[in-house]
Short mmCIF file of C-alpha atoms in Angstrom, two decimals:
data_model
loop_
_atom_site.label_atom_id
_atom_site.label_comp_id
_atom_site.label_asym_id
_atom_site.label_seq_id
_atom_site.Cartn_x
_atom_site.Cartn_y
_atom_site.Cartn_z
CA UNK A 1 171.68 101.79 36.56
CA UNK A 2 172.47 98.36 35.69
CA UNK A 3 176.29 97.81 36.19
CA UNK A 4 176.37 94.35 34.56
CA UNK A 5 174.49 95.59 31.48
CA UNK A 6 176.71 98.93 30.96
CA UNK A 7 179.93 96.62 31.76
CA UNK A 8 178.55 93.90 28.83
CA UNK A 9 177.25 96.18 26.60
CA UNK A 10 180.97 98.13 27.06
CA UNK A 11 182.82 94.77 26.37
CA UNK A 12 181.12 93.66 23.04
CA UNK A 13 180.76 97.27 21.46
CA UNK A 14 184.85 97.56 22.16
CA UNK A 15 185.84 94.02 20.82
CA UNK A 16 183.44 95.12 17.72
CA UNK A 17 184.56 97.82 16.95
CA UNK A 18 188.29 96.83 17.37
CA UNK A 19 189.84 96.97 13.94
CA UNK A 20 186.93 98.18 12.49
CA UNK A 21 186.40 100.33 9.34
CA UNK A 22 186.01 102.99 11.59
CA UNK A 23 188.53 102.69 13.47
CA UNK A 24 190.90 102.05 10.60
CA UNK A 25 189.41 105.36 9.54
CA UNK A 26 189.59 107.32 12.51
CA UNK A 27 193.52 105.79 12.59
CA UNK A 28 194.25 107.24 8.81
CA UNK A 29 192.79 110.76 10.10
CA UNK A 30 194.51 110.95 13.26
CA UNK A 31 197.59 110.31 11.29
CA UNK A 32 197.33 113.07 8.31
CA UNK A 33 195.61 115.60 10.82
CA UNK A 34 199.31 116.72 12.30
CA UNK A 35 198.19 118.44 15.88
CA UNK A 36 194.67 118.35 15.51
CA UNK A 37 194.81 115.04 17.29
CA UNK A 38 192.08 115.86 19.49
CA UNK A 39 190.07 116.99 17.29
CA UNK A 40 189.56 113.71 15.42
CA UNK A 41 189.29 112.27 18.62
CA UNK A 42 186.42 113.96 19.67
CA UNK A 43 184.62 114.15 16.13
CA UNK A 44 185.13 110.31 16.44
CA UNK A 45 183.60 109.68 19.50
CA UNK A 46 180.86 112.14 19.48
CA UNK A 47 180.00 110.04 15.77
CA UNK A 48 180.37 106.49 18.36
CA UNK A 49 177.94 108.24 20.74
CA UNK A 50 175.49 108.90 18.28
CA UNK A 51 174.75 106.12 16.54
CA UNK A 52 174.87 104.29 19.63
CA UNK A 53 172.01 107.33 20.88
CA UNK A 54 170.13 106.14 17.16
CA UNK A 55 170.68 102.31 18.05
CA UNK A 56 169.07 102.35 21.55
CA UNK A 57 165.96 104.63 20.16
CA UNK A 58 164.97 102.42 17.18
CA UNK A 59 165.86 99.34 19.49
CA UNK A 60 163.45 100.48 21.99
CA UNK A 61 160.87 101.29 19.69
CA UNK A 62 161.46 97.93 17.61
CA UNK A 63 160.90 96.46 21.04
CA UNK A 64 157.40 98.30 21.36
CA UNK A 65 156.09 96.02 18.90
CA UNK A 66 158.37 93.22 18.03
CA UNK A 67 158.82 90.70 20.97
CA UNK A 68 162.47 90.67 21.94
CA UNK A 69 163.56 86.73 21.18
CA UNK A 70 161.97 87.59 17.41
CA UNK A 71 165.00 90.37 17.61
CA UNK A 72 167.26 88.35 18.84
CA UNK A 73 166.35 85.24 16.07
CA UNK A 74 166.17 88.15 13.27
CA UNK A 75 169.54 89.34 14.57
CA UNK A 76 171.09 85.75 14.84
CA UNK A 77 170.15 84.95 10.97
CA UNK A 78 170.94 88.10 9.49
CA UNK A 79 174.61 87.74 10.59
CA UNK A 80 174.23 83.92 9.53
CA UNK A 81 173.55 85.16 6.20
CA UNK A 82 176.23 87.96 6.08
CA UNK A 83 178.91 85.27 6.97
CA UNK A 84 177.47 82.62 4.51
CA UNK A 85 178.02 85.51 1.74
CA UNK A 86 181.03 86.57 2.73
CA UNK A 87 182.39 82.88 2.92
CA UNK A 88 181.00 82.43 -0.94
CA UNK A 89 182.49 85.68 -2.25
CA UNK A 90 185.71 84.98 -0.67
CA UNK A 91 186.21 81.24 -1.97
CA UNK A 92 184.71 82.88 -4.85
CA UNK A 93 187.42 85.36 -5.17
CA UNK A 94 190.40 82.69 -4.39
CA UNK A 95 188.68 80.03 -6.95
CA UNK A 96 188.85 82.80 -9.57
CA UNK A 97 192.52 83.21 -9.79
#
């Protein structure tokens, strides 16, 4: 096992997923639930595990046929274009009122 790459992969999943939908979700549960505390707990990490467990899959089989710096470049401009439309519906937004 590759320490470095568990310990990286740890560090960005956490900072991305801190403050979160999910988490803001998870937090709005966890706070009507009363004592079932673990309970959301567990239903929200088991739902973390497995769509990291659905991540690695397709990645790897992405990877069978799609060199990995054409990921990497596909990755890089799909966020590119998320933040370009989220800048124009946001000055969008704050133009309109």
């Amino acid at each position: 096992m590759d320490i470095k790459m568990m310990l990286t992969t740890f560090g960005l999943v956490f900072l991305a997923e801190l403050g979160d939908k999910t988490q803001l979700a998870t937090f709005c549960l966890s706070a009507d639930c009363g004592s079932s505390k673990l309970t959301v707990f567990m239903g929200s990490a088991s739902a973390l595990v497995l769509s990291s467990f659905i991540a690695v899959v397709l990645g790897d089989t992405v990877a069978r046929f799609v060199p990995p710096h054409y990921i990497k470049l596909g990755a890089g401009l799909f966020f590119i274009v998320v933040g370009i439309y989220t800048l124009f519906t946001a000055y969008k937004g704050v133009c309109s009122l």
